[in-house]
Short mmCIF file of C-alpha atoms in Angstrom, two decimals:
data_model
loop_
_atom_site.label_atom_id
_atom_site.label_comp_id
_atom_site.label_asym_id
_atom_site.label_seq_id
_atom_site.Cartn_x
_atom_site.Cartn_y
_atom_site.Cartn_z
CA UNK A 1 19.83 -45.28 -50.92
CA UNK A 2 16.97 -43.75 -52.90
CA UNK A 3 14.61 -43.61 -49.94
CA UNK A 4 13.88 -46.29 -47.35
CA UNK A 5 10.23 -46.99 -46.57
CA UNK A 6 9.28 -48.26 -43.12
CA UNK A 7 6.43 -50.69 -42.38
CA UNK A 8 3.15 -49.85 -44.06
CA UNK A 9 4.39 -47.81 -47.01
CA UNK A 10 3.92 -48.82 -50.61
CA UNK A 11 6.58 -49.49 -53.21
CA UNK A 12 8.84 -46.51 -53.69
CA UNK A 13 9.16 -44.81 -57.04
CA UNK A 14 12.31 -43.32 -58.51
CA UNK A 15 13.48 -40.27 -56.56
CA UNK A 16 14.98 -37.17 -58.11
CA UNK A 17 17.22 -36.78 -55.07
CA UNK A 18 19.23 -39.74 -53.81
CA UNK A 19 20.96 -39.58 -50.41
CA UNK A 20 24.62 -40.48 -50.65
CA UNK A 21 25.90 -43.97 -49.90
CA UNK A 22 29.12 -42.99 -48.15
CA UNK A 23 30.32 -46.54 -47.51
CA UNK A 24 30.49 -47.24 -51.24
CA UNK A 25 32.82 -44.37 -52.16
CA UNK A 26 36.46 -44.89 -53.04
CA UNK A 27 37.68 -42.61 -50.26
CA UNK A 28 35.60 -44.33 -47.58
CA UNK A 29 36.83 -47.77 -48.66
CA UNK A 30 40.46 -46.65 -48.62
CA UNK A 31 40.20 -45.17 -45.12
CA UNK A 32 38.17 -48.11 -43.78
CA UNK A 33 40.42 -50.83 -45.20
CA UNK A 34 43.85 -49.25 -44.73
CA UNK A 35 43.72 -46.86 -41.75
CA UNK A 36 45.07 -49.35 -39.22
CA UNK A 37 47.89 -50.36 -41.56
CA UNK A 38 48.76 -46.70 -42.06
CA UNK A 39 48.77 -45.95 -38.32
CA UNK A 40 50.97 -48.98 -37.62
CA UNK A 41 53.45 -47.93 -40.29
CA UNK A 42 53.61 -44.40 -38.88
CA UNK A 43 54.18 -45.76 -35.38
CA UNK A 44 56.92 -48.10 -36.61
CA UNK A 45 58.74 -45.25 -38.37
CA UNK A 46 58.64 -43.04 -35.26
CA UNK A 47 59.36 -45.60 -32.51
CA UNK A 48 55.74 -45.59 -31.41
CA UNK A 49 55.31 -41.82 -31.58
CA UNK A 50 52.43 -41.90 -34.03
CA UNK A 51 50.37 -38.97 -35.25
CA UNK A 52 48.74 -36.21 -33.20
CA UNK A 53 45.40 -37.27 -31.78
CA UNK A 54 43.46 -34.72 -33.81
CA UNK A 55 44.65 -36.34 -37.06
CA UNK A 56 43.64 -39.85 -36.03
CA UNK A 57 40.30 -38.50 -34.78
CA UNK A 58 39.72 -36.91 -38.20
CA UNK A 59 40.06 -40.27 -39.93
CA UNK A 60 37.89 -42.16 -37.45
CA UNK A 61 35.13 -39.57 -37.47
CA UNK A 62 35.17 -39.56 -41.27
CA UNK A 63 34.24 -43.25 -41.22
CA UNK A 64 31.06 -42.38 -39.29
CA UNK A 65 29.92 -39.79 -41.84
CA UNK A 66 26.75 -40.91 -43.58
CA UNK A 67 26.65 -44.22 -41.66
CA UNK A 68 23.07 -45.08 -40.68
CA UNK A 69 24.37 -47.14 -37.76
CA UNK A 70 25.59 -43.91 -36.13
CA UNK A 71 22.20 -42.24 -36.21
CA UNK A 72 19.77 -40.71 -38.65
CA UNK A 73 16.72 -38.57 -39.12
CA UNK A 74 13.40 -40.06 -40.21
CA UNK A 75 11.87 -37.88 -42.91
CA UNK A 76 8.23 -38.55 -43.86
CA UNK A 77 5.87 -37.20 -46.49
CA UNK A 78 2.90 -35.49 -44.87
CA UNK A 79 0.56 -36.72 -47.63
CA UNK A 80 1.46 -40.30 -48.56
CA UNK A 81 3.66 -41.43 -45.60
CA UNK A 82 6.69 -42.16 -47.82
CA UNK A 83 9.77 -42.24 -45.55
CA UNK A 84 13.47 -41.75 -46.00
CA UNK A 85 16.32 -42.26 -43.53
CA UNK A 86 18.85 -39.44 -43.62
CA UNK A 87 22.20 -40.28 -41.92
CA UNK A 88 24.12 -37.84 -39.76
CA UNK A 89 27.33 -36.22 -40.99
CA UNK A 90 30.74 -36.06 -39.29
CA UNK A 91 31.12 -32.26 -39.60
CA UNK A 92 34.92 -32.53 -39.78
CA UNK A 93 37.07 -29.86 -41.45
CA UNK A 94 39.90 -31.89 -42.94
CA UNK A 95 39.16 -33.86 -46.10
CA UNK A 96 35.55 -35.12 -45.90
CA UNK A 97 34.12 -34.21 -49.34
CA UNK A 98 30.53 -34.16 -48.14
CA UNK A 99 30.96 -32.05 -45.01
CA UNK A 100 33.43 -29.83 -46.84
CA UNK A 101 30.84 -29.33 -49.57
CA UNK A 102 28.19 -28.35 -47.06
CA UNK A 103 30.55 -25.90 -45.35
CA UNK A 104 31.57 -24.48 -48.74
CA UNK A 105 27.97 -23.76 -49.74
CA UNK A 106 27.01 -22.36 -46.34
CA UNK A 107 29.97 -20.01 -46.02
CA UNK A 108 29.73 -18.84 -49.63
CA UNK A 109 26.08 -17.95 -49.10
CA UNK A 110 26.99 -16.06 -45.94
CA UNK A 111 29.72 -14.07 -47.68
CA UNK A 112 27.45 -13.09 -50.57
CA UNK A 113 24.42 -12.23 -48.45
CA UNK A 114 26.05 -10.64 -45.40
CA UNK A 115 29.68 -9.64 -46.05
CA UNK A 116 30.61 -8.71 -49.62
CA UNK A 117 28.90 -5.50 -50.77
CA UNK A 118 27.52 -4.95 -54.27
CA UNK A 119 30.81 -3.72 -55.73
CA UNK A 120 33.37 -5.29 -58.11
CA UNK A 121 35.48 -8.04 -56.54
CA UNK A 122 39.00 -9.05 -57.60
CA UNK A 123 40.70 -12.26 -56.51
CA UNK A 124 44.35 -11.95 -55.45
CA UNK A 125 46.12 -15.30 -55.04
CA UNK A 126 49.48 -15.42 -53.27
CA UNK A 127 51.48 -18.64 -53.50
CA UNK A 128 54.60 -19.21 -51.41
CA UNK A 129 57.95 -21.03 -51.66
CA UNK A 130 58.08 -24.61 -50.39
CA UNK A 131 60.03 -23.66 -47.28
CA UNK A 132 57.50 -21.00 -46.28
CA UNK A 133 54.59 -23.37 -46.90
CA UNK A 134 56.10 -25.81 -44.43
CA UNK A 135 56.69 -23.08 -41.84
CA UNK A 136 53.09 -21.87 -42.05
CA UNK A 137 51.34 -25.25 -42.28
CA UNK A 138 51.23 -25.90 -38.53
CA UNK A 139 52.05 -22.47 -37.08
CA UNK A 140 48.78 -20.58 -37.42
CA UNK A 141 50.06 -17.49 -35.62
CA UNK A 142 52.88 -17.15 -38.15
CA UNK A 143 50.48 -17.91 -41.01
CA UNK A 144 48.19 -15.06 -39.96
CA UNK A 145 51.18 -12.74 -39.63
CA UNK A 146 52.39 -13.49 -43.18
CA UNK A 147 48.87 -13.08 -44.51
CA UNK A 148 48.59 -9.76 -42.69
CA UNK A 149 51.77 -8.52 -44.37
CA UNK A 150 50.46 -9.47 -47.81
CA UNK A 151 46.94 -8.09 -47.39
CA UNK A 152 48.15 -4.80 -45.90
CA UNK A 153 50.44 -4.36 -48.90
CA UNK A 154 47.53 -4.87 -51.34
CA UNK A 155 45.17 -2.64 -49.35
CA UNK A 156 47.88 0.03 -49.25
CA UNK A 157 48.27 -0.27 -53.01
CA UNK A 158 44.56 0.49 -53.48
CA UNK A 159 44.67 3.34 -50.98
CA UNK A 160 47.67 5.02 -52.66
CA UNK A 161 46.14 4.68 -56.12
CA UNK A 162 42.92 6.26 -54.89
CA UNK A 163 44.83 9.12 -53.30
CA UNK A 164 46.59 9.81 -56.59
CA UNK A 165 43.14 9.94 -58.22
CA UNK A 166 42.01 12.56 -55.69
CA UNK A 167 40.12 10.26 -53.29
CA UNK A 168 41.16 10.98 -49.71
CA UNK A 169 40.69 8.54 -46.85
CA UNK A 170 39.81 5.66 -49.15
CA UNK A 171 39.61 2.17 -47.65
CA UNK A 172 39.15 -1.17 -49.32
CA UNK A 173 38.36 -4.51 -47.68
CA UNK A 174 39.22 -8.16 -48.09
CA UNK A 175 38.10 -11.67 -47.22
CA UNK A 176 40.88 -14.26 -47.35
CA UNK A 177 40.55 -18.04 -47.39
CA UNK A 178 43.69 -19.89 -46.32
CA UNK A 179 43.88 -22.97 -48.52
CA UNK A 180 46.12 -25.82 -47.39
CA UNK A 181 46.01 -28.01 -50.50
CA UNK A 182 47.11 -28.03 -54.11
CA UNK A 183 45.51 -29.74 -57.09
CA UNK A 184 47.61 -32.86 -56.53
CA UNK A 185 46.63 -33.26 -52.85
CA UNK A 186 49.99 -31.86 -51.79
CA UNK A 187 50.36 -29.59 -48.76
CA UNK A 188 50.33 -26.12 -50.29
CA UNK A 189 49.47 -23.27 -47.93
CA UNK A 190 48.44 -20.27 -50.02
CA UNK A 191 46.02 -17.37 -49.80
CA UNK A 192 42.91 -16.62 -51.87
CA UNK A 193 41.94 -13.01 -51.13
CA UNK A 194 38.63 -11.63 -52.41
CA UNK A 195 39.27 -7.90 -52.41
CA UNK A 196 36.81 -5.10 -53.08
CA UNK A 197 38.15 -3.74 -56.37
CA UNK A 198 38.27 -0.10 -55.31
CA UNK A 199 37.91 1.97 -52.15
CA UNK A 200 35.15 3.37 -49.97
CA UNK A 201 35.34 7.02 -48.93
CA UNK A 202 32.91 9.49 -47.40
CA UNK A 203 31.49 12.15 -49.70
CA UNK A 204 30.83 15.78 -48.83
CA UNK A 205 27.43 14.81 -47.40
CA UNK A 206 28.96 12.12 -45.16
CA UNK A 207 27.54 9.26 -47.24
CA UNK A 208 29.85 6.34 -47.99
CA UNK A 209 30.72 6.16 -51.69
CA UNK A 210 32.58 3.47 -53.60
CA UNK A 211 35.27 4.42 -56.11
CA UNK A 212 36.07 1.56 -58.49
CA UNK A 213 39.72 0.98 -59.35
CA UNK A 214 41.33 0.52 -62.73
CA UNK A 215 42.79 -2.97 -63.32
CA UNK A 216 46.38 -3.25 -62.07
CA UNK A 217 49.06 -3.36 -64.72
CA UNK A 218 51.54 -6.22 -64.96
CA UNK A 219 54.24 -3.83 -63.75
CA UNK A 220 52.18 -2.82 -60.70
CA UNK A 221 51.58 -6.46 -59.78
CA UNK A 222 55.32 -7.14 -60.09
CA UNK A 223 56.21 -4.17 -57.86
CA UNK A 224 53.59 -5.22 -55.33
CA UNK A 225 54.97 -8.76 -55.22
CA UNK A 226 58.48 -7.38 -54.64
CA UNK A 227 57.13 -5.39 -51.69
CA UNK A 228 55.42 -8.47 -50.23
CA UNK A 229 58.59 -10.51 -50.73
CA UNK A 230 60.75 -8.00 -48.83
CA UNK A 231 58.27 -7.63 -45.98
CA UNK A 232 57.79 -11.37 -45.54
CA UNK A 233 61.57 -11.89 -45.42
CA UNK A 234 61.85 -9.20 -42.74
CA UNK A 235 59.00 -10.74 -40.75
CA UNK A 236 60.61 -14.18 -40.80
CA UNK A 237 64.02 -12.75 -39.92
CA UNK A 238 62.56 -10.98 -36.88
CA UNK A 239 61.29 -14.36 -35.72
CA UNK A 240 64.60 -16.09 -36.30
CA UNK A 241 63.44 -17.90 -39.44
CA UNK A 242 64.85 -18.05 -42.95
CA UNK A 243 63.08 -18.86 -46.20
CA UNK A 244 66.03 -20.75 -47.64
CA UNK A 245 67.52 -22.75 -44.78
CA UNK A 246 65.93 -25.12 -42.29
CA UNK A 247 66.21 -23.88 -38.67
CA UNK A 248 68.30 -25.70 -36.11
CA UNK A 249 65.15 -26.46 -34.11
CA UNK A 250 61.90 -27.54 -35.79
CA UNK A 251 58.96 -27.14 -33.35
CA UNK A 252 56.77 -29.43 -35.45
CA UNK A 253 59.39 -32.19 -35.44
CA UNK A 254 59.61 -31.89 -31.66
CA UNK A 255 55.81 -32.10 -31.38
CA UNK A 256 55.31 -34.94 -33.87
CA UNK A 257 58.20 -36.32 -35.94
CA UNK A 258 55.71 -38.30 -38.02
CA UNK A 259 53.63 -35.27 -38.94
CA UNK A 260 56.78 -33.25 -39.70
CA UNK A 261 58.10 -35.91 -42.07
CA UNK A 262 54.75 -36.38 -43.80
CA UNK A 263 54.26 -32.61 -44.17
CA UNK A 264 57.75 -32.00 -45.52
CA UNK A 265 57.34 -34.74 -48.12
CA UNK A 266 53.87 -33.50 -49.08
CA UNK A 267 55.09 -29.95 -49.68
CA UNK A 268 57.75 -31.32 -52.05
CA UNK A 269 55.40 -33.71 -53.86
CA UNK A 270 57.19 -36.75 -52.45
CA UNK A 271 56.31 -39.87 -50.45
CA UNK A 272 57.24 -40.14 -46.76
CA UNK A 273 56.37 -43.75 -45.87
CA UNK A 274 56.67 -47.23 -47.29
CA UNK A 275 59.09 -48.70 -49.81
CA UNK A 276 58.89 -45.55 -51.97
CA UNK A 277 59.85 -43.16 -49.17
CA UNK A 278 61.62 -40.13 -50.65
CA UNK A 279 60.41 -40.80 -54.20
CA UNK A 280 58.21 -38.42 -56.16
CA UNK A 281 54.48 -39.06 -56.47
CA UNK A 282 53.72 -41.14 -59.57
CA UNK A 283 52.53 -38.92 -62.43
CA UNK A 284 50.69 -39.97 -65.57
CA UNK A 285 50.47 -37.88 -68.73
CA UNK A 286 52.72 -36.59 -71.44
CA UNK A 287 56.29 -35.37 -70.86
CA UNK A 288 55.99 -35.68 -67.11
CA UNK A 289 59.70 -34.95 -66.69
CA UNK A 290 59.55 -31.68 -68.61
CA UNK A 291 60.96 -28.63 -66.79
CA UNK A 292 58.53 -26.34 -65.00
CA UNK A 293 57.25 -23.54 -67.22
CA UNK A 294 56.51 -20.23 -65.48
CA UNK A 295 53.05 -18.91 -66.31
CA UNK A 296 52.90 -15.76 -68.45
CA UNK A 297 49.31 -14.85 -67.58
CA UNK A 298 48.27 -11.18 -67.32
CA UNK A 299 48.34 -9.57 -63.87
CA UNK A 300 50.72 -12.26 -62.61
CA UNK A 301 54.22 -12.02 -61.19
CA UNK A 302 56.75 -14.56 -59.92
CA UNK A 303 59.72 -13.92 -57.64
CA UNK A 304 61.86 -16.59 -55.95
CA UNK A 305 59.00 -18.94 -55.17
CA UNK A 306 56.41 -16.22 -54.52
CA UNK A 307 53.62 -15.96 -57.08
CA UNK A 308 50.96 -13.25 -57.15
CA UNK A 309 47.97 -13.50 -59.50
CA UNK A 310 45.17 -10.92 -59.79
CA UNK A 311 43.48 -11.44 -63.14
CA UNK A 312 40.07 -12.72 -61.99
CA UNK A 313 37.33 -10.16 -61.38
CA UNK A 314 33.56 -10.26 -60.93
CA UNK A 315 31.30 -7.33 -61.76
CA UNK A 316 29.29 -5.57 -59.07
CA UNK A 317 25.94 -6.77 -60.41
CA UNK A 318 27.00 -10.41 -60.89
CA UNK A 319 26.10 -11.82 -57.47
CA UNK A 320 25.83 -15.35 -58.83
CA UNK A 321 29.39 -14.97 -60.15
CA UNK A 322 30.59 -13.76 -56.75
CA UNK A 323 29.00 -16.78 -55.12
CA UNK A 324 30.65 -19.14 -57.62
CA UNK A 325 34.01 -17.55 -56.86
CA UNK A 326 33.38 -17.89 -53.12
CA UNK A 327 32.54 -21.56 -53.53
CA UNK A 328 35.69 -22.06 -55.58
CA UNK A 329 38.00 -20.65 -52.90
CA UNK A 330 36.09 -22.49 -50.14
CA UNK A 331 35.99 -25.89 -51.88
CA UNK A 332 37.16 -29.01 -50.01
CA UNK A 333 40.49 -30.59 -51.01
CA UNK A 334 39.07 -33.91 -52.23
CA UNK A 335 36.34 -34.46 -54.82
CA UNK A 336 34.88 -37.99 -54.83
CA UNK A 337 34.40 -38.05 -58.60
CA UNK A 338 38.14 -37.52 -59.16
CA UNK A 339 39.13 -40.70 -57.29
CA UNK A 340 39.08 -44.10 -58.98
CA UNK A 341 40.48 -47.52 -58.01
CA UNK A 342 42.80 -49.36 -60.38
CA UNK A 343 42.77 -53.14 -60.95
CA UNK A 344 46.05 -53.52 -59.04
CA UNK A 345 44.73 -51.84 -55.88
CA UNK A 346 46.06 -48.32 -56.41
CA UNK A 347 44.08 -45.07 -56.35
CA UNK A 348 44.04 -42.89 -59.46
CA UNK A 349 43.51 -39.15 -58.87
CA UNK A 350 42.37 -37.15 -61.90
CA UNK A 351 43.68 -33.60 -61.92
CA UNK A 352 41.14 -30.85 -62.51
CA UNK A 353 43.41 -29.32 -65.16
CA UNK A 354 46.50 -30.60 -66.93
CA UNK A 355 49.73 -29.40 -65.33
CA UNK A 356 52.32 -27.48 -67.32
CA UNK A 357 54.52 -30.57 -67.54
CA UNK A 358 51.69 -32.61 -69.09
CA UNK A 359 50.61 -34.49 -65.95
CA UNK A 360 46.91 -35.43 -66.01
CA UNK A 361 46.69 -38.05 -63.24
CA UNK A 362 48.45 -39.02 -60.02
CA UNK A 363 48.75 -42.56 -58.72
CA UNK A 364 48.89 -43.50 -55.03
CA UNK A 365 48.93 -46.64 -52.98
CA UNK A 366 46.17 -46.53 -50.32
CA UNK A 367 48.70 -45.80 -47.58
CA UNK A 368 50.27 -43.02 -49.65
CA UNK A 369 46.84 -41.44 -50.13
CA UNK A 370 46.20 -41.50 -46.36
CA UNK A 371 49.60 -39.91 -45.90
CA UNK A 372 48.60 -37.03 -48.19
CA UNK A 373 45.28 -36.54 -46.38
CA UNK A 374 47.12 -36.39 -43.05
CA UNK A 375 49.09 -33.33 -44.14
CA UNK A 376 45.90 -31.56 -45.28
CA UNK A 377 44.12 -31.88 -41.92
CA UNK A 378 44.21 -28.52 -40.09
CA UNK A 379 44.64 -28.15 -36.38
CA UNK A 380 41.35 -27.87 -34.51
CA UNK A 381 39.93 -24.47 -33.58
CA UNK A 382 41.85 -22.35 -36.07
CA UNK A 383 40.12 -19.88 -38.37
CA UNK A 384 40.86 -20.30 -42.07
CA UNK A 385 38.67 -17.36 -43.19
CA UNK A 386 40.03 -13.94 -42.23
CA UNK A 387 38.78 -10.39 -42.78
CA UNK A 388 40.80 -7.19 -43.28
CA UNK A 389 40.29 -3.52 -43.99
CA UNK A 390 36.78 -2.14 -44.02
CA UNK A 391 35.41 -5.71 -43.82
CA UNK A 392 37.24 -6.49 -40.58
CA UNK A 393 34.86 -7.45 -37.74
CA UNK A 394 35.36 -4.21 -35.81
CA UNK A 395 35.91 -1.82 -38.70
CA UNK A 396 34.05 1.41 -37.99
CA UNK A 397 32.31 1.69 -41.36
CA UNK A 398 31.80 -2.03 -41.95
CA UNK A 399 28.01 -2.07 -41.62
CA UNK A 400 27.61 0.80 -44.08
CA UNK A 401 30.08 -0.76 -46.54
CA UNK A 402 28.36 -4.16 -46.47
CA UNK A 403 24.96 -2.55 -47.13
CA UNK A 404 26.30 -0.48 -50.05
CA UNK A 405 24.37 -1.04 -53.26
CA UNK A 406 22.19 -3.83 -51.90
CA UNK A 407 18.70 -3.75 -53.44
CA UNK A 408 15.94 -3.65 -50.87
CA UNK A 409 13.48 -6.59 -50.88
CA UNK A 410 9.82 -6.05 -51.68
CA UNK A 411 7.67 -5.37 -48.61
CA UNK A 412 7.23 -8.49 -46.51
CA UNK A 413 9.80 -10.58 -48.43
CA UNK A 414 13.35 -11.61 -47.46
CA UNK A 415 16.26 -10.88 -49.84
CA UNK A 416 16.40 -13.23 -52.82
CA UNK A 417 19.59 -15.35 -52.92
CA UNK A 418 21.78 -15.87 -55.93
CA UNK A 419 20.67 -19.28 -57.13
CA UNK A 420 22.76 -19.98 -60.18
CA UNK A 421 24.34 -23.35 -59.85
CA UNK A 422 28.09 -23.73 -59.51
CA UNK A 423 30.14 -26.09 -61.62
CA UNK A 424 30.09 -29.80 -60.95
CA UNK A 425 33.48 -29.93 -59.20
CA UNK A 426 32.42 -29.19 -55.58
CA UNK A 427 30.76 -32.07 -53.73
CA UNK A 428 27.12 -31.70 -52.64
CA UNK A 429 26.47 -30.53 -49.08
CA UNK A 430 25.93 -33.12 -46.37
CA UNK A 431 22.64 -34.01 -44.83
CA UNK A 432 22.13 -32.46 -41.42
CA UNK A 433 19.31 -32.95 -38.95
CA UNK A 434 18.76 -29.20 -39.09
CA UNK A 435 17.71 -29.81 -42.66
CA UNK A 436 14.04 -29.91 -41.93
CA UNK A 437 13.83 -27.75 -38.86
CA UNK A 438 11.12 -25.08 -39.04
CA UNK A 439 12.28 -22.17 -41.19
CA UNK A 440 13.59 -19.19 -39.30
CA UNK A 441 11.99 -15.81 -39.96
CA UNK A 442 14.95 -13.45 -40.36
CA UNK A 443 13.13 -10.50 -41.90
CA UNK A 444 13.28 -8.42 -38.74
CA UNK A 445 16.61 -9.72 -37.49
CA UNK A 446 19.37 -7.18 -37.03
CA UNK A 447 22.40 -7.85 -39.20
CA UNK A 448 25.42 -8.57 -37.00
CA UNK A 449 28.49 -6.41 -37.37
CA UNK A 450 30.85 -9.37 -37.16
CA UNK A 451 31.33 -11.56 -40.26
CA UNK A 452 32.89 -14.40 -38.30
CA UNK A 453 29.82 -16.59 -37.63
CA UNK A 454 27.54 -17.42 -40.55
CA UNK A 455 23.96 -18.25 -39.73
CA UNK A 456 22.99 -21.91 -39.68
CA UNK A 457 21.51 -22.77 -43.05
CA UNK A 458 18.92 -25.48 -43.37
CA UNK A 459 20.24 -28.32 -45.49
CA UNK A 460 17.22 -28.17 -47.80
CA UNK A 461 17.75 -24.44 -48.41
CA UNK A 462 21.41 -25.00 -49.30
CA UNK A 463 20.57 -27.79 -51.75
CA UNK A 464 17.97 -25.56 -53.40
CA UNK A 465 20.36 -22.61 -53.57
CA UNK A 466 23.44 -24.41 -54.85
CA UNK A 467 22.04 -27.32 -56.87
CA UNK A 468 18.49 -26.11 -57.68
CA UNK A 469 17.21 -29.30 -56.06
CA UNK A 470 14.13 -29.56 -53.84
CA UNK A 471 15.13 -32.40 -51.52
CA UNK A 472 11.96 -32.15 -49.41
CA UNK A 473 9.65 -32.86 -52.35
CA UNK A 474 8.21 -36.36 -52.00
CA UNK A 475 9.48 -38.49 -54.91
CA UNK A 476 6.21 -40.43 -54.98
CA UNK A 477 3.41 -37.88 -54.70
CA UNK A 478 5.16 -34.50 -54.83
CA UNK A 479 4.01 -33.57 -51.32
CA UNK A 480 6.18 -32.04 -48.63
CA UNK A 481 8.45 -34.11 -46.39
CA UNK A 482 9.47 -33.22 -42.86
CA UNK A 483 11.51 -34.68 -40.01
CA UNK A 484 9.41 -36.76 -37.64
CA UNK A 485 12.23 -38.07 -35.42
CA UNK A 486 15.99 -38.22 -34.97
CA UNK A 487 17.26 -41.63 -33.91
CA UNK A 488 20.48 -41.99 -31.89
CA UNK A 489 19.78 -44.71 -29.30
CA UNK A 490 21.74 -47.83 -30.25
CA UNK A 491 18.93 -50.31 -29.52
CA UNK A 492 16.39 -48.33 -31.57
CA UNK A 493 18.90 -47.97 -34.42
CA UNK A 494 19.48 -51.71 -34.53
CA UNK A 495 15.76 -52.45 -34.43
CA UNK A 496 14.86 -50.13 -37.31
CA UNK A 497 17.83 -51.01 -39.51
CA UNK A 498 17.41 -54.72 -38.84
CA UNK A 499 13.74 -54.51 -39.79
CA UNK A 500 14.74 -52.90 -43.10
CA UNK A 501 17.49 -55.43 -43.75
CA UNK A 502 20.20 -52.77 -43.56
CA UNK A 503 23.61 -53.11 -41.84
CA UNK A 504 23.38 -52.32 -38.12
CA UNK A 505 27.09 -51.89 -37.42
CA UNK A 506 28.03 -48.32 -36.38
#
């Protein structure tokens, strides 16, 4: 919808910003038309057990995202009375591309402005064997423990290197995003760690100084991966778990046999339900049966299913680059533009990059696609962004480290954000009724010591920052638009939407 005018307004011109039409997307149609079939099939396969309630709630709330019948904000131009209806979002964390895009942009802005200091940043990516992915997917306590083992090993590596260079008491810091998905929508728990590429240490005058590190050699990355491998094996053994063999008792299978079966199949790139149960996901491309080729990239090591990669860095003065990297690791699992229907009712998923075996596309039935999305939905109330080292919430020197190298704003002006646009892959942020709330003056606000809770960004500010788009500019006269009301009452919703000839169903 390019802007809906209420009674009394003139014909609307072409708008530079067009609110999304969620109901017309491929993903929305698949969920809307096939959710009940999927839930029935799951129930039939598990003698009525079904899926956990949080998974079903994720799907049903997704169907309300961007639906005008569920409520909206009325946004009006102060000069010419042009109006637009802006629907509410679902704010779910599983697979909604729009809400995931909003969260991606908001959290990336928070990390760049309030967490990551002006020092070089290196990305360390740790991938895990299939068995370990399954163990961590629904056991967040174990997932955090494995991540802690890996991050402490990398932080120790930096600390020991600094000590050999004559820097005593050096400490680095890290922000890790736990990603649950792979490029083919498979369940793939792995860790993207943005690590300060060096250490902080106090100088003779007590001031905190940053000592940049040399790039790690391939041999150092290999030795570090071997250390992580040994420590993770010991951690799992202490908890009665093995990386190679399935345990006698599977807590997830006891909680939800359906979710356990779907997750296990997703980790292996297979189908759990329907006539193709146990078969591999359909792949399209060249030589799709070719054997897997291990990557030979620099700063990368592979050991028995563990893969450690550390070849991506961003310079200290490239804040726009840091923000792009943050958005990359925070991106949602599904991008609308990569989904397309086929004439025979299947869903074609375009891979972002060709796989080593030549695969370029994946093909799913609608029920198979819902099965994959089920495995990607995290449990509620778990934190997927974790902080370690000098960036940990209660680290003694955290405030000084975060402020290191930050240029001060001119008198009376807030800090200028990095505004360079990211690539086209992430979905745009969702519309939120906070979009046009009065701007908050944060010039005199004290910076919190904890990085856990980003400030609430106005939707319009996020769109301007990420996409260089002024969504509050009137498309007809160029004036400023603002929220005049938020509508949630069912009778008022029906009256307004009916008057405009729009669907009134919630």
